[in-house]
Amino acid sequence: MSSRFVIAGSPAARGMALGRARLVQPSQIRVDERPLAETEIETEVERLRLALDTARNELKALRDKLHGALAREVGEFIDAHSLILDDPALTEGLFTLIRQGRYRAGLALKMQRDRLAAAFDAIDDPYLRSRREDIDHVVGRVQAALNRDTTRAERQIASRVGTILVGDTIAPADVAHLTEHGVLGLVTTGGSPLSHSAILARSLRLPMVVGAREALEMLTDDDLLLIDGASGEIVAHPTAQDLARYRQFQREQARHQDALARFKHAPSRTLDGVHVHLYANAEMPADLALARACGAEGVGLYRTEFLFLQRRELPDEEEQFATYRDVALAMGGAPATIRTLDLGADKADATGLALASEPNPALGVRGVRLALRRPEIFATQLRAILRAGAFGPVRILVPMITSAAEISAVRGMIATCARELRSAGHEIADHHELGAMIEVPAAAIALPAIMRKVDFIAIGTNDLTQYLLAADRNNDALGDLYDPLHPAVLKLLAQIIAAGARARKPVTLCGEMAGDPRWTPLLIALGLTAFSMHPSSLLEVRQAIAACDHARLRRLAARLLRAQTRAGIERVLATVA
Ligand code: PEP
Ligand code: MG
C-alpha cells in the first residue's frame, strides 16, 4: 500500500467522503517523459487504444444511467465528450506521436491537449473558447484510464466507492452536472467557501475542501482519499484508523439526523413564542422535496441561473415555464420566490450571454444589469414566471439592484409582459409581488427609495459582504477579510432590517449566513424574523431558534452594534449562549 499523507485545505462543505481521486486538470498530471524503445511502441499503442475504449465505455455507461429531468442536458454534455473522443483531430495525432515521436501515451495525450487548448485559447468567440474545458475533461478521463496503477488492494476498495474530483477550480455548472454521477466529494486547489460552486456543493450535500494548494501536485488519479469538509483535511491512502474515524462520523451523522428529525414538523418559534419564518433556497428539484419535508414555509430564493449554465442555447419560454411551474406546484400553495437571472461574475454561462472576459466581472454587467441590457431574454424569463404564477403564489425577486430606477424598469417590463400574455389568452394573476435583492451597499444605504417601489426585500449577505468589504467572495487569499461578522456588515444589516420594519415590508435574509446556526441568535438580535437557507440547514436552524429568547436577544442589539471588532461581537453573543 502506498503510504499515508495529509494535505491541508479550507472547509467549504461539511461532511466526510471516501473515494478515489479524479484529477480534472490533465495539464497538471505527472507524465512519464522517457522516450519509448522501438520494442515498446506497439504495446504503448495498445495501452492507449485500451484507455480510449475504457473512456468510451465509461461515457456510454454514464449515458445509459441517465434518467429524469437532467437527462437531456447532461446527455448532451456526455455526447459532446464522446464526439471529442472519436475525433481524429485528437486520436490520429496521438498514434503518430507514439509511433513516430516515440512519446509515451500519457505524454502524447498531454501534448495533444496542450496543442488543442492553445488553438481554443486563440478563438475570439467566448462560447467556443469555453469548450476548451471539454477537451480537458475528455483527456483527463483517458489519462485516468491510462494511470490505473494503484495497488490491487486499494483498487478493490476504490472500485466500490465513488469519485472525489480534484481540480484547480470546479465550475458551478460542473458541480451541478457531474455530481449526479457518482462524485462523492470535491477538492480544489483555489476557490473559496463562498463561491457558487461551494454553495452548490452544500446544496448537494457534497463534502468540499477548497484552497488545498498542493492537491494536484501530490495526488495521482485513483489515489484513495478521505476528505473532511468540516476540517479541510484530505488524507491520501487512509489507514485503518482513518477509516474507523470515517465510520464513527457516519454513525454520528445518523444520530444527528435522528435528533433533528423531531424538528421536522415543529413550529419555528423562539423560547418566548415568537414565530420566525423559515424559507428554502433552491436551485434544483431535489431541494424542493427536501424543503417540503423539512417544513419550509415556501421558497425564499430560487436561483434560476443554473438553468442557463452548461448549454449552447438559452432555455426558451416553455422550458422555463415548466421549471417555474414545477417550483410553484412543489410548494403546494406556499410562496415560491423566483429570482430572475443572476448571470455574470463567477456564473458565466456557456451561451456567451454573460462574458467572463469583462475586466472586472463582479463589478460588471451582472444580474439585473444584464437583464435590462438584454430585454428580449429578460422578457422571456418574466413571461415564463408570470405564467407559472397561475399555479401558486409566485414572487419575483431581482438580483443586484443598485437603484430604484432599475426596479421601475423591471416593473414596466412585467406590466408589458402581463398585458401581452393576457391578450394571448393566458391566465395571469392580478398581482405578483416584486422584491429586490439587497446586496449592493448603495441599495442598502439608500434603501427608502427602493423600498417604496417593492413589495419585499431579500438581503444577499454573500454579495453584500464582498462589496461592502471590497473582498472577493471567491478569493481564498482574502478569507480573513471576508467576514460577515465585520461590525460594518452588522451595522448595515441592522439598518436594512429596521428600514423594512418601518416600511412594514417583509425582509428575508437569504445569504449563506442564514443557514449557519451559529449566527441564528445574532440575526434574531438584529431583528430578523425571516430566514431563507438551503433546506439541509432548516432543521438545525429551527433547533437553534427554539433555544433563543427573542426578547433577551433584542435587548442585546445595541451592545452588539457598539462592538468594534468581531471578537467583541462574539463576546456579547457569548453572554446568551
Ligand atoms: C447573496 O448574494 O447573498 C445571494 C443569496 O445570492 P448569490 O449567492 O446567488 O449571489
Ligand atoms: Mg448575490
Coordinates of C-alpha atoms and ligand atoms in Angstrom, one line a residue:
M1 CA 0.0 0.0 0.0
S2 CA 1.2 3.5 -0.7
S3 CA 1.9 5.5 2.4
R4 CA -0.5 7.9 4.0
F5 CA -0.1 11.6 3.7
V6 CA -2.3 14.6 4.5
I7 CA -3.0 17.8 2.5
A8 CA -4.5 20.8 4.2
G9 CA -7.2 22.9 2.7
S10 CA -10.1 25.1 3.9
P11 CA -13.5 23.7 4.8
A12 CA -16.2 24.6 2.2
A13 CA -19.0 22.0 2.6
R14 CA -19.3 19.8 5.7
G15 CA -19.2 16.0 5.7
M16 CA -16.7 13.3 5.1
A17 CA -16.2 11.4 1.9
L18 CA -14.2 8.3 1.0
G19 CA -13.4 7.9 -2.7
R20 CA -10.8 7.7 -5.4
A21 CA -9.3 10.8 -6.8
R22 CA -10.1 12.0 -10.2
L23 CA -7.9 14.8 -11.3
V24 CA -9.7 17.2 -13.6
Q25 CA -6.8 19.3 -14.7
P26 CA -4.9 17.0 -17.0
S27 CA -2.3 19.6 -17.7
Q28 CA -1.1 19.0 -14.2
I29 CA -0.9 15.3 -14.3
R30 CA 2.6 13.9 -14.0
V31 CA 3.6 12.0 -17.1
D32 CA 6.4 9.7 -17.9
E33 CA 8.7 11.6 -20.3
R34 CA 11.2 8.9 -21.1
P35 CA 11.3 8.1 -24.8
L36 CA 9.9 4.7 -25.9
A37 CA 12.3 1.9 -27.0
E38 CA 11.5 0.6 -30.5
T39 CA 10.2 -2.7 -29.0
E40 CA 7.8 -0.8 -26.6
I41 CA 5.9 1.1 -29.3
E42 CA 3.2 -1.3 -30.2
T43 CA 2.5 -2.1 -26.6
E44 CA 2.1 1.6 -25.9
V45 CA -0.2 2.0 -28.9
E46 CA -2.3 -0.9 -27.5
R47 CA -2.3 0.7 -24.0
L48 CA -3.7 3.9 -25.4
R49 CA -6.3 2.1 -27.5
L50 CA -7.5 0.3 -24.4
A51 CA -7.6 3.5 -22.4
L52 CA -9.6 5.2 -25.2
D53 CA -12.0 2.3 -25.2
T54 CA -12.3 2.4 -21.4
A55 CA -13.1 6.1 -21.6
R56 CA -15.7 5.5 -24.3
N57 CA -17.3 2.7 -22.3
E58 CA -17.4 4.9 -19.2
L59 CA -19.2 7.6 -21.1
K60 CA -21.6 5.1 -22.5
A61 CA -22.3 3.6 -19.1
L62 CA -22.9 7.1 -17.7
R63 CA -25.3 7.9 -20.6
D64 CA -27.2 4.7 -20.1
K65 CA -27.7 5.5 -16.4
L66 CA -29.3 8.9 -17.2
H67 CA -32.9 9.5 -16.5
G68 CA -35.2 12.2 -15.1
A69 CA -35.1 15.9 -15.6
L70 CA -31.4 16.3 -16.1
A71 CA -31.1 13.6 -18.7
R72 CA -31.4 15.8 -21.8
E73 CA -28.9 18.4 -20.6
V74 CA -26.3 16.0 -19.1
G75 CA -26.8 13.7 -22.1
E76 CA -25.8 16.5 -24.5
F77 CA -22.7 17.1 -22.4
I78 CA -21.7 13.5 -22.4
D79 CA -22.4 13.2 -26.2
A80 CA -20.1 16.1 -26.8
H81 CA -17.4 14.3 -24.9
S82 CA -18.0 11.1 -26.8
L83 CA -17.6 13.0 -30.1
I84 CA -14.3 14.5 -28.9
L85 CA -13.0 11.0 -28.1
D86 CA -13.8 9.9 -31.6
D87 CA -12.5 13.0 -33.3
P88 CA -9.5 12.2 -35.5
A89 CA -8.1 15.6 -34.6
L90 CA -7.4 14.2 -31.2
T91 CA -6.8 10.5 -31.8
E92 CA -4.8 10.3 -35.0
G93 CA -2.3 12.8 -33.8
L94 CA -1.8 10.6 -30.7
F95 CA -0.9 7.5 -32.5
T96 CA 1.5 9.4 -34.7
L97 CA 3.2 10.9 -31.7
I98 CA 3.7 7.5 -30.2
R99 CA 4.9 5.7 -33.4
Q100 CA 7.0 8.5 -34.9
G101 CA 7.8 10.7 -31.9
R102 CA 8.4 7.7 -29.5
Y103 CA 6.4 9.5 -26.9
R104 CA 4.6 7.5 -24.2
A105 CA 0.8 7.6 -24.3
G106 CA 0.5 9.9 -21.3
L107 CA 2.9 12.4 -22.7
A108 CA 1.3 12.2 -26.2
L109 CA -2.1 12.9 -24.6
K110 CA -0.7 15.9 -22.7
M111 CA 0.9 17.3 -25.9
Q112 CA -2.3 16.9 -27.9
R113 CA -4.3 18.5 -25.1
D114 CA -1.9 21.5 -24.9
R115 CA -2.0 21.9 -28.7
L116 CA -5.8 21.9 -28.8
A117 CA -6.0 24.1 -25.8
A118 CA -3.8 26.7 -27.4
A119 CA -6.0 26.6 -30.5
F120 CA -9.1 27.1 -28.3
D121 CA -7.4 29.9 -26.4
A122 CA -6.8 31.8 -29.6
I123 CA -10.5 31.7 -30.6
D124 CA -12.4 35.0 -30.2
D125 CA -15.8 33.5 -29.6
P126 CA -16.2 33.1 -25.8
Y127 CA -18.5 30.2 -26.1
L128 CA -16.1 28.2 -28.3
R129 CA -13.3 29.2 -26.0
S130 CA -15.1 27.9 -23.0
R131 CA -15.4 24.5 -24.7
R132 CA -11.7 24.0 -24.0
E133 CA -12.8 22.6 -20.7
D134 CA -14.5 19.7 -22.6
I135 CA -11.1 18.7 -24.1
D136 CA -9.6 18.8 -20.6
H137 CA -12.3 16.6 -19.2
V138 CA -12.0 14.1 -22.0
V139 CA -8.2 14.0 -21.9
G140 CA -8.5 13.7 -18.1
R141 CA -10.7 10.6 -18.5
V142 CA -8.3 8.9 -20.9
Q143 CA -5.3 9.8 -18.6
A144 CA -7.2 8.3 -15.7
A145 CA -7.8 5.1 -17.6
L146 CA -4.0 5.0 -18.5
N147 CA -3.0 5.7 -15.0
R148 CA -4.8 3.0 -13.1
D149 CA -1.7 1.8 -11.5
T150 CA -2.6 1.8 -7.8
T151 CA -2.2 -1.4 -5.8
R152 CA -4.7 -4.1 -6.2
A153 CA -6.0 -3.9 -2.6
E154 CA -6.5 -0.1 -3.0
R155 CA -8.2 -0.6 -6.3
Q156 CA -10.6 -3.1 -4.8
I157 CA -11.8 -0.5 -2.3
A158 CA -11.7 2.2 -4.9
S159 CA -13.9 0.3 -7.2
R160 CA -16.6 0.1 -4.6
V161 CA -16.6 3.8 -3.8
G162 CA -17.2 6.8 -6.0
T163 CA -15.0 9.6 -7.1
I164 CA -13.6 12.7 -5.5
L165 CA -13.0 15.4 -8.1
V166 CA -9.7 17.3 -7.6
G167 CA -9.1 20.4 -9.7
D168 CA -7.8 24.0 -9.6
T169 CA -11.4 25.2 -9.6
I170 CA -14.6 23.5 -10.3
A171 CA -17.2 25.5 -12.3
P172 CA -20.7 25.7 -10.8
A173 CA -22.0 24.0 -13.9
D174 CA -19.7 21.0 -13.4
V175 CA -20.7 20.7 -9.8
A176 CA -24.4 20.7 -10.9
H177 CA -23.9 18.1 -13.6
L178 CA -21.1 15.8 -12.6
T179 CA -22.2 15.2 -9.0
E180 CA -25.2 13.4 -10.4
H181 CA -22.8 10.7 -11.4
G182 CA -21.0 9.2 -8.6
V183 CA -19.0 12.1 -7.4
L184 CA -18.8 12.0 -3.6
G185 CA -16.7 15.0 -2.8
L186 CA -14.8 17.9 -4.2
V187 CA -11.3 19.3 -3.7
T188 CA -10.0 22.5 -5.3
T189 CA -6.5 24.0 -5.1
G190 CA -8.1 27.5 -5.3
G191 CA -11.6 28.8 -4.7
S192 CA -13.4 29.8 -1.6
P193 CA -16.2 28.6 0.7
L194 CA -18.3 31.4 -0.6
S195 CA -18.1 30.6 -4.3
H196 CA -21.2 29.4 -6.1
S197 CA -19.6 26.0 -6.5
A198 CA -19.3 25.7 -2.8
I199 CA -22.9 26.9 -2.3
L200 CA -23.9 24.2 -4.8
A201 CA -21.8 21.6 -3.0
R202 CA -23.5 22.3 0.3
S203 CA -26.8 22.2 -1.6
L204 CA -26.0 18.8 -2.9
R205 CA -24.6 17.7 0.5
L206 CA -21.2 17.0 -1.1
P207 CA -18.3 17.4 1.2
M208 CA -15.9 20.0 -0.3
V209 CA -12.4 21.3 0.6
V210 CA -11.1 24.4 -1.1
G211 CA -7.6 26.0 -1.1
A212 CA -5.8 22.7 -1.0
R213 CA -2.9 24.2 -2.9
E214 CA -0.8 21.1 -3.2
A215 CA -3.5 18.7 -4.1
L216 CA -2.8 18.5 -7.9
E217 CA 0.9 18.1 -7.4
M218 CA 0.7 15.5 -4.7
L219 CA -2.2 13.3 -5.9
T220 CA -2.5 10.9 -8.7
D221 CA -5.6 9.6 -10.3
D222 CA -7.2 6.8 -8.4
D223 CA -5.4 7.5 -5.1
L224 CA -7.8 6.6 -2.3
L225 CA -8.8 9.7 -0.4
L226 CA -10.7 10.5 2.7
I227 CA -11.8 14.2 2.8
D228 CA -13.2 16.1 5.7
G229 CA -15.2 19.1 4.6
A230 CA -15.5 20.3 8.2
S231 CA -11.8 20.5 9.0
G232 CA -10.5 20.9 5.4
E233 CA -8.2 17.8 5.8
I234 CA -7.5 15.5 2.9
V235 CA -6.0 12.1 3.8
A236 CA -4.4 10.2 0.9
H237 CA -4.1 6.4 1.3
P238 CA -6.1 6.4 4.6
T239 CA -5.1 3.9 7.3
A240 CA -7.4 1.6 9.2
Q241 CA -7.5 4.2 11.9
D242 CA -8.7 6.9 9.4
L243 CA -11.3 4.5 8.1
A244 CA -12.5 3.9 11.7
R245 CA -12.8 7.7 12.1
Y246 CA -14.9 7.8 9.0
R247 CA -17.2 5.0 10.3
Q248 CA -17.6 7.0 13.5
F249 CA -18.5 10.1 11.5
Q250 CA -21.2 8.1 9.7
R251 CA -22.6 6.8 13.0
E252 CA -22.7 10.3 14.4
Q253 CA -24.4 11.6 11.3
A254 CA -27.1 9.0 11.6
R255 CA -27.6 10.0 15.3
H256 CA -27.6 13.7 14.5
Q257 CA -30.2 13.2 11.8
D258 CA -32.4 11.3 14.3
A259 CA -32.1 14.1 16.8
L260 CA -33.0 16.7 14.2
A261 CA -36.0 14.7 12.9
R262 CA -38.1 15.9 15.8
F263 CA -37.7 19.5 14.4
K264 CA -39.2 18.5 11.1
H265 CA -42.7 19.4 11.9
A266 CA -42.1 21.5 14.9
P267 CA -43.1 25.2 14.6
S268 CA -40.2 27.7 14.2
R269 CA -40.6 29.5 17.5
T270 CA -38.3 31.1 20.0
L271 CA -38.4 30.1 23.7
D272 CA -40.7 33.1 24.3
G273 CA -43.0 32.2 21.4
V274 CA -42.0 34.5 18.6
H275 CA -42.6 32.9 15.2
V276 CA -39.6 33.1 12.9
H277 CA -40.3 32.4 9.2
L278 CA -38.1 29.8 7.6
Y279 CA -37.9 29.6 3.8
A280 CA -35.8 27.5 1.5
N281 CA -33.1 28.4 -1.1
A282 CA -33.3 26.1 -4.0
E283 CA -31.8 25.5 -7.4
M284 CA -32.9 22.1 -8.3
P285 CA -36.0 19.8 -7.9
A286 CA -34.3 17.7 -5.1
D287 CA -34.0 20.9 -3.0
L288 CA -37.8 21.4 -3.3
A289 CA -38.7 18.0 -2.0
L290 CA -36.3 18.4 1.0
A291 CA -37.7 21.9 1.6
R292 CA -41.2 20.4 1.9
A293 CA -40.0 17.5 4.0
C294 CA -38.3 19.9 6.5
G295 CA -41.3 22.2 6.8
A296 CA -40.1 25.2 4.9
E297 CA -42.8 27.9 4.6
G298 CA -42.0 28.4 1.0
V299 CA -39.1 29.1 -1.3
G300 CA -37.3 32.3 -0.4
L301 CA -34.8 32.2 -3.2
Y302 CA -34.9 30.1 -6.4
R303 CA -31.7 30.6 -8.3
T304 CA -32.7 30.4 -11.9
E305 CA -29.3 30.9 -13.5
F306 CA -28.5 27.2 -13.2
L307 CA -31.0 26.6 -16.0
F308 CA -28.7 28.7 -18.2
L309 CA -25.4 27.0 -17.5
Q310 CA -23.6 24.3 -19.4
R311 CA -25.7 24.5 -22.6
R312 CA -25.5 26.0 -26.0
E313 CA -28.9 27.6 -26.4
L314 CA -30.8 29.7 -24.0
P315 CA -33.8 27.9 -22.4
D316 CA -36.9 29.0 -24.2
E317 CA -40.1 30.3 -22.5
E318 CA -41.8 26.9 -22.5
E319 CA -38.8 25.2 -20.7
Q320 CA -38.5 28.0 -18.2
F321 CA -42.3 28.0 -17.6
A322 CA -42.3 24.2 -17.0
T323 CA -39.4 24.6 -14.4
Y324 CA -41.0 27.6 -12.6
R325 CA -44.5 26.0 -12.7
D326 CA -43.0 22.9 -11.0
V327 CA -41.5 25.0 -8.3
A328 CA -44.9 26.6 -7.7
L329 CA -46.6 23.2 -7.7
A330 CA -43.9 21.7 -5.4
M331 CA -44.7 24.3 -2.8
G332 CA -48.3 23.4 -2.7
G333 CA -49.7 26.9 -2.1
A334 CA -46.8 28.3 -0.2
P335 CA -45.0 31.2 -1.8
A336 CA -42.3 30.5 -4.4
T337 CA -39.8 33.3 -4.8
I338 CA -38.2 33.0 -8.2
R339 CA -35.1 35.1 -8.6
T340 CA -34.5 36.4 -12.1
L341 CA -31.3 35.6 -13.9
D342 CA -28.2 36.4 -12.0
L343 CA -25.6 35.6 -14.6
G344 CA -22.2 37.3 -14.5
A345 CA -19.3 37.3 -12.1
D346 CA -18.4 33.6 -11.4
K347 CA -21.6 32.4 -13.1
A348 CA -20.6 33.0 -16.8
D349 CA -22.8 30.9 -19.0
A350 CA -21.8 28.8 -22.0
T351 CA -24.1 30.7 -24.3
G352 CA -21.8 33.7 -24.0
L353 CA -24.6 35.9 -22.6
A354 CA -22.6 36.9 -19.6
L355 CA -19.0 37.5 -20.5
A356 CA -16.4 36.1 -18.2
S357 CA -13.9 38.2 -20.1
E358 CA -15.2 41.5 -18.6
P359 CA -12.3 43.3 -16.9
N360 CA -14.0 43.2 -13.5
P361 CA -16.9 40.7 -13.7
A362 CA -18.1 41.1 -10.1
L363 CA -18.5 44.8 -10.7
G364 CA -19.7 44.3 -14.3
V365 CA -22.8 43.5 -16.3
R366 CA -24.3 41.1 -13.8
G367 CA -27.8 40.3 -12.5
V368 CA -30.4 43.0 -13.3
R369 CA -27.8 45.0 -15.3
L370 CA -27.5 42.1 -17.8
A371 CA -31.3 41.6 -17.8
L372 CA -32.1 45.2 -18.6
R373 CA -29.4 45.3 -21.4
R374 CA -30.9 42.1 -23.0
P375 CA -34.7 42.9 -22.7
E376 CA -35.7 40.1 -25.1
I377 CA -34.0 37.5 -22.9
F378 CA -35.4 39.0 -19.7
A379 CA -38.9 39.3 -21.1
T380 CA -38.8 35.6 -22.0
Q381 CA -38.0 34.8 -18.4
L382 CA -40.6 37.2 -17.0
R383 CA -43.3 35.7 -19.2
A384 CA -42.4 32.2 -18.0
I385 CA -42.5 33.3 -14.4
L386 CA -45.8 35.2 -14.8
R387 CA -47.4 32.1 -16.4
A388 CA -46.1 29.9 -13.6
G389 CA -47.9 32.3 -11.2
A390 CA -51.2 30.6 -12.3
F391 CA -50.1 27.5 -10.4
G392 CA -49.3 29.1 -7.0
P393 CA -48.2 32.3 -5.3
V394 CA -45.1 33.2 -7.2
R395 CA -43.0 36.2 -6.1
I396 CA -40.4 37.8 -8.4
L397 CA -37.0 38.7 -6.9
V398 CA -34.5 40.8 -8.8
P399 CA -30.8 40.5 -8.1
M400 CA -28.0 43.1 -8.0
I401 CA -30.4 46.1 -7.6
T402 CA -28.5 49.4 -7.2
S403 CA -31.2 52.0 -7.7
A404 CA -35.0 52.4 -7.6
A405 CA -34.9 53.2 -11.3
E406 CA -33.9 49.6 -12.0
I407 CA -37.0 48.4 -10.1
S408 CA -39.2 50.8 -12.1
A409 CA -37.8 49.4 -15.3
V410 CA -38.4 45.8 -14.2
R411 CA -42.0 46.7 -13.1
G412 CA -42.6 48.3 -16.5
M413 CA -41.4 45.2 -18.3
I414 CA -43.6 43.0 -16.0
A415 CA -46.6 45.1 -16.8
T416 CA -46.0 44.8 -20.6
C417 CA -45.4 41.0 -20.4
A418 CA -48.6 40.5 -18.4
R419 CA -50.6 42.6 -20.9
E420 CA -49.3 40.6 -23.8
L421 CA -49.8 37.3 -22.1
R422 CA -53.4 38.2 -21.2
S423 CA -54.2 39.2 -24.8
A424 CA -52.7 35.9 -25.9
G425 CA -55.3 34.2 -23.7
H426 CA -53.1 33.2 -20.7
E427 CA -54.4 33.3 -17.2
I428 CA -52.2 35.7 -15.3
A429 CA -52.7 36.6 -11.6
D430 CA -53.6 40.2 -11.0
H431 CA -50.6 40.9 -8.9
H432 CA -47.2 39.4 -8.5
E433 CA -45.1 40.5 -5.5
L434 CA -41.9 42.1 -6.7
G435 CA -38.8 42.2 -4.5
A436 CA -35.2 43.4 -4.6
M437 CA -32.1 41.6 -3.5
I438 CA -30.3 44.0 -1.3
E439 CA -26.7 43.0 -1.9
V440 CA -25.1 46.2 -3.3
P441 CA -24.1 48.6 -0.5
A442 CA -25.6 51.6 -2.3
A443 CA -29.0 49.9 -2.3
A444 CA -28.7 49.2 1.4
I445 CA -27.7 52.7 2.3
A446 CA -30.3 54.4 0.0
L447 CA -33.0 51.8 0.9
P448 CA -36.1 54.0 1.4
A449 CA -36.3 54.9 -2.3
I450 CA -36.1 51.3 -3.3
M451 CA -38.4 50.2 -0.5
R452 CA -41.2 52.4 -1.8
K453 CA -41.1 50.5 -5.1
V454 CA -41.0 46.9 -3.9
D455 CA -43.3 44.6 -2.0
F456 CA -40.4 42.9 -0.1
I457 CA -36.7 42.7 0.1
A458 CA -34.2 39.8 0.4
I459 CA -30.8 40.5 1.9
G460 CA -28.0 38.8 0.0
T461 CA -25.2 38.7 2.5
N462 CA -22.9 36.8 0.3
D463 CA -22.5 39.6 -2.1
L464 CA -23.3 42.4 0.4
T465 CA -20.3 41.3 2.4
Q466 CA -18.0 41.1 -0.6
Y467 CA -19.0 44.5 -1.9
L468 CA -19.0 46.2 1.5
L469 CA -15.6 44.9 2.5
A470 CA -14.2 45.0 -1.1
A471 CA -13.2 41.4 -0.6
D472 CA -13.9 38.9 -3.5
R473 CA -16.1 36.1 -2.1
N474 CA -14.3 33.7 -4.4
N475 CA -10.8 34.6 -3.4
D476 CA -9.4 32.3 -0.8
A477 CA -6.5 34.6 -0.1
L478 CA -9.0 37.2 1.3
G479 CA -10.7 34.6 3.6
D480 CA -9.8 36.6 6.8
L481 CA -11.1 39.9 5.3
Y482 CA -14.3 38.4 4.0
D483 CA -16.2 38.3 7.3
P484 CA -20.0 38.6 7.6
L485 CA -19.4 39.4 11.3
H486 CA -17.4 42.5 10.5
P487 CA -19.0 45.4 12.5
A488 CA -19.7 47.3 9.3
V489 CA -21.7 44.4 7.9
L490 CA -23.7 44.1 11.1
K491 CA -24.5 47.8 11.2
L492 CA -25.7 47.7 7.7
L493 CA -27.8 44.6 8.3
A494 CA -29.4 46.2 11.3
Q495 CA -30.2 49.3 9.2
I496 CA -31.8 47.3 6.4
I497 CA -33.9 45.2 8.8
A498 CA -35.1 48.4 10.6
A499 CA -35.9 50.1 7.3
G500 CA -38.0 47.1 6.4
A501 CA -39.9 47.2 9.7
R502 CA -40.5 51.0 9.3
A503 CA -41.9 50.5 5.8
R504 CA -43.9 47.4 7.1
K505 CA -42.5 45.3 4.3
P506 CA -41.1 41.8 4.7
V507 CA -37.3 41.4 4.9
T508 CA -35.8 38.0 4.4
L509 CA -32.1 37.1 4.6
C510 CA -31.0 34.6 2.1
G511 CA -27.2 34.6 2.1
E512 CA -25.2 31.6 3.5
M513 CA -25.2 33.3 6.9
A514 CA -28.9 32.5 7.3
G515 CA -28.2 28.7 7.2
D516 CA -25.5 28.8 9.8
P517 CA -27.0 28.0 13.3
R518 CA -24.0 29.8 14.9
W519 CA -25.4 33.1 13.7
T520 CA -29.1 32.5 14.3
P521 CA -29.1 34.3 17.7
L522 CA -27.2 37.2 16.3
L523 CA -29.6 37.7 13.4
I524 CA -32.6 37.4 15.7
A525 CA -30.9 40.0 18.0
L526 CA -30.7 42.4 14.9
G527 CA -34.5 42.0 14.4
L528 CA -34.6 39.5 11.6
T529 CA -37.7 37.3 11.5
A530 CA -37.4 35.6 8.1
F531 CA -34.6 33.4 7.0
S532 CA -34.0 31.6 3.7
M533 CA -31.4 28.9 3.5
H534 CA -30.6 25.6 1.8
P535 CA -33.1 23.1 3.0
S536 CA -30.4 20.9 4.5
S537 CA -29.9 23.6 7.2
L538 CA -33.6 24.1 8.0
L539 CA -33.7 21.7 10.9
E540 CA -30.5 22.9 12.6
V541 CA -31.6 26.5 12.4
R542 CA -35.1 25.6 13.7
Q543 CA -33.4 23.9 16.6
A544 CA -31.2 27.0 17.2
I545 CA -34.3 29.2 17.1
A546 CA -36.0 27.0 19.7
A547 CA -33.1 27.8 22.1
C548 CA -33.3 31.6 21.5
D549 CA -35.0 34.1 23.9
H550 CA -36.2 36.7 21.5
A551 CA -36.8 39.5 24.0
R552 CA -33.5 39.0 25.6
L553 CA -31.6 38.9 22.3
R554 CA -33.3 42.1 21.1
R555 CA -32.1 43.8 24.2
L556 CA -28.6 42.9 23.2
A557 CA -28.8 44.6 19.8
A558 CA -27.4 47.9 20.9
R559 CA -24.4 46.3 22.6
L560 CA -23.8 44.2 19.5
L561 CA -23.8 47.2 17.3
R562 CA -21.4 49.1 19.6
A563 CA -18.8 46.3 19.4
Q564 CA -15.8 47.4 17.4
T565 CA -14.4 44.0 16.4
R566 CA -15.6 40.5 15.6
A567 CA -14.2 39.3 18.9
G568 CA -16.2 42.0 20.7
I569 CA -19.4 40.8 18.9
E570 CA -18.7 37.2 19.8
R571 CA -18.1 38.2 23.5
V572 CA -21.6 39.8 23.6
L573 CA -23.1 36.8 22.0
A574 CA -21.4 34.5 24.5
T575 CA -23.4 36.1 27.3
V576 CA -26.6 34.4 26.0
A577 CA -25.0 31.1 24.8
Ligands
PEP1 C1 -26.2 36.5 -1.9 O1 -25.5 37.2 -2.6 O2 -26.2 36.5 -0.6 C2 -27.2 35.6 -2.5 C3 -28.1 34.9 -1.8 O3 -27.1 35.4 -3.9 P1 -26.0 34.6 -4.6 O4 -25.2 33.8 -3.6 O5 -26.7 33.7 -5.6 O6 -25.2 35.6 -5.3
MG2 MG -25.9 37.5 -4.7

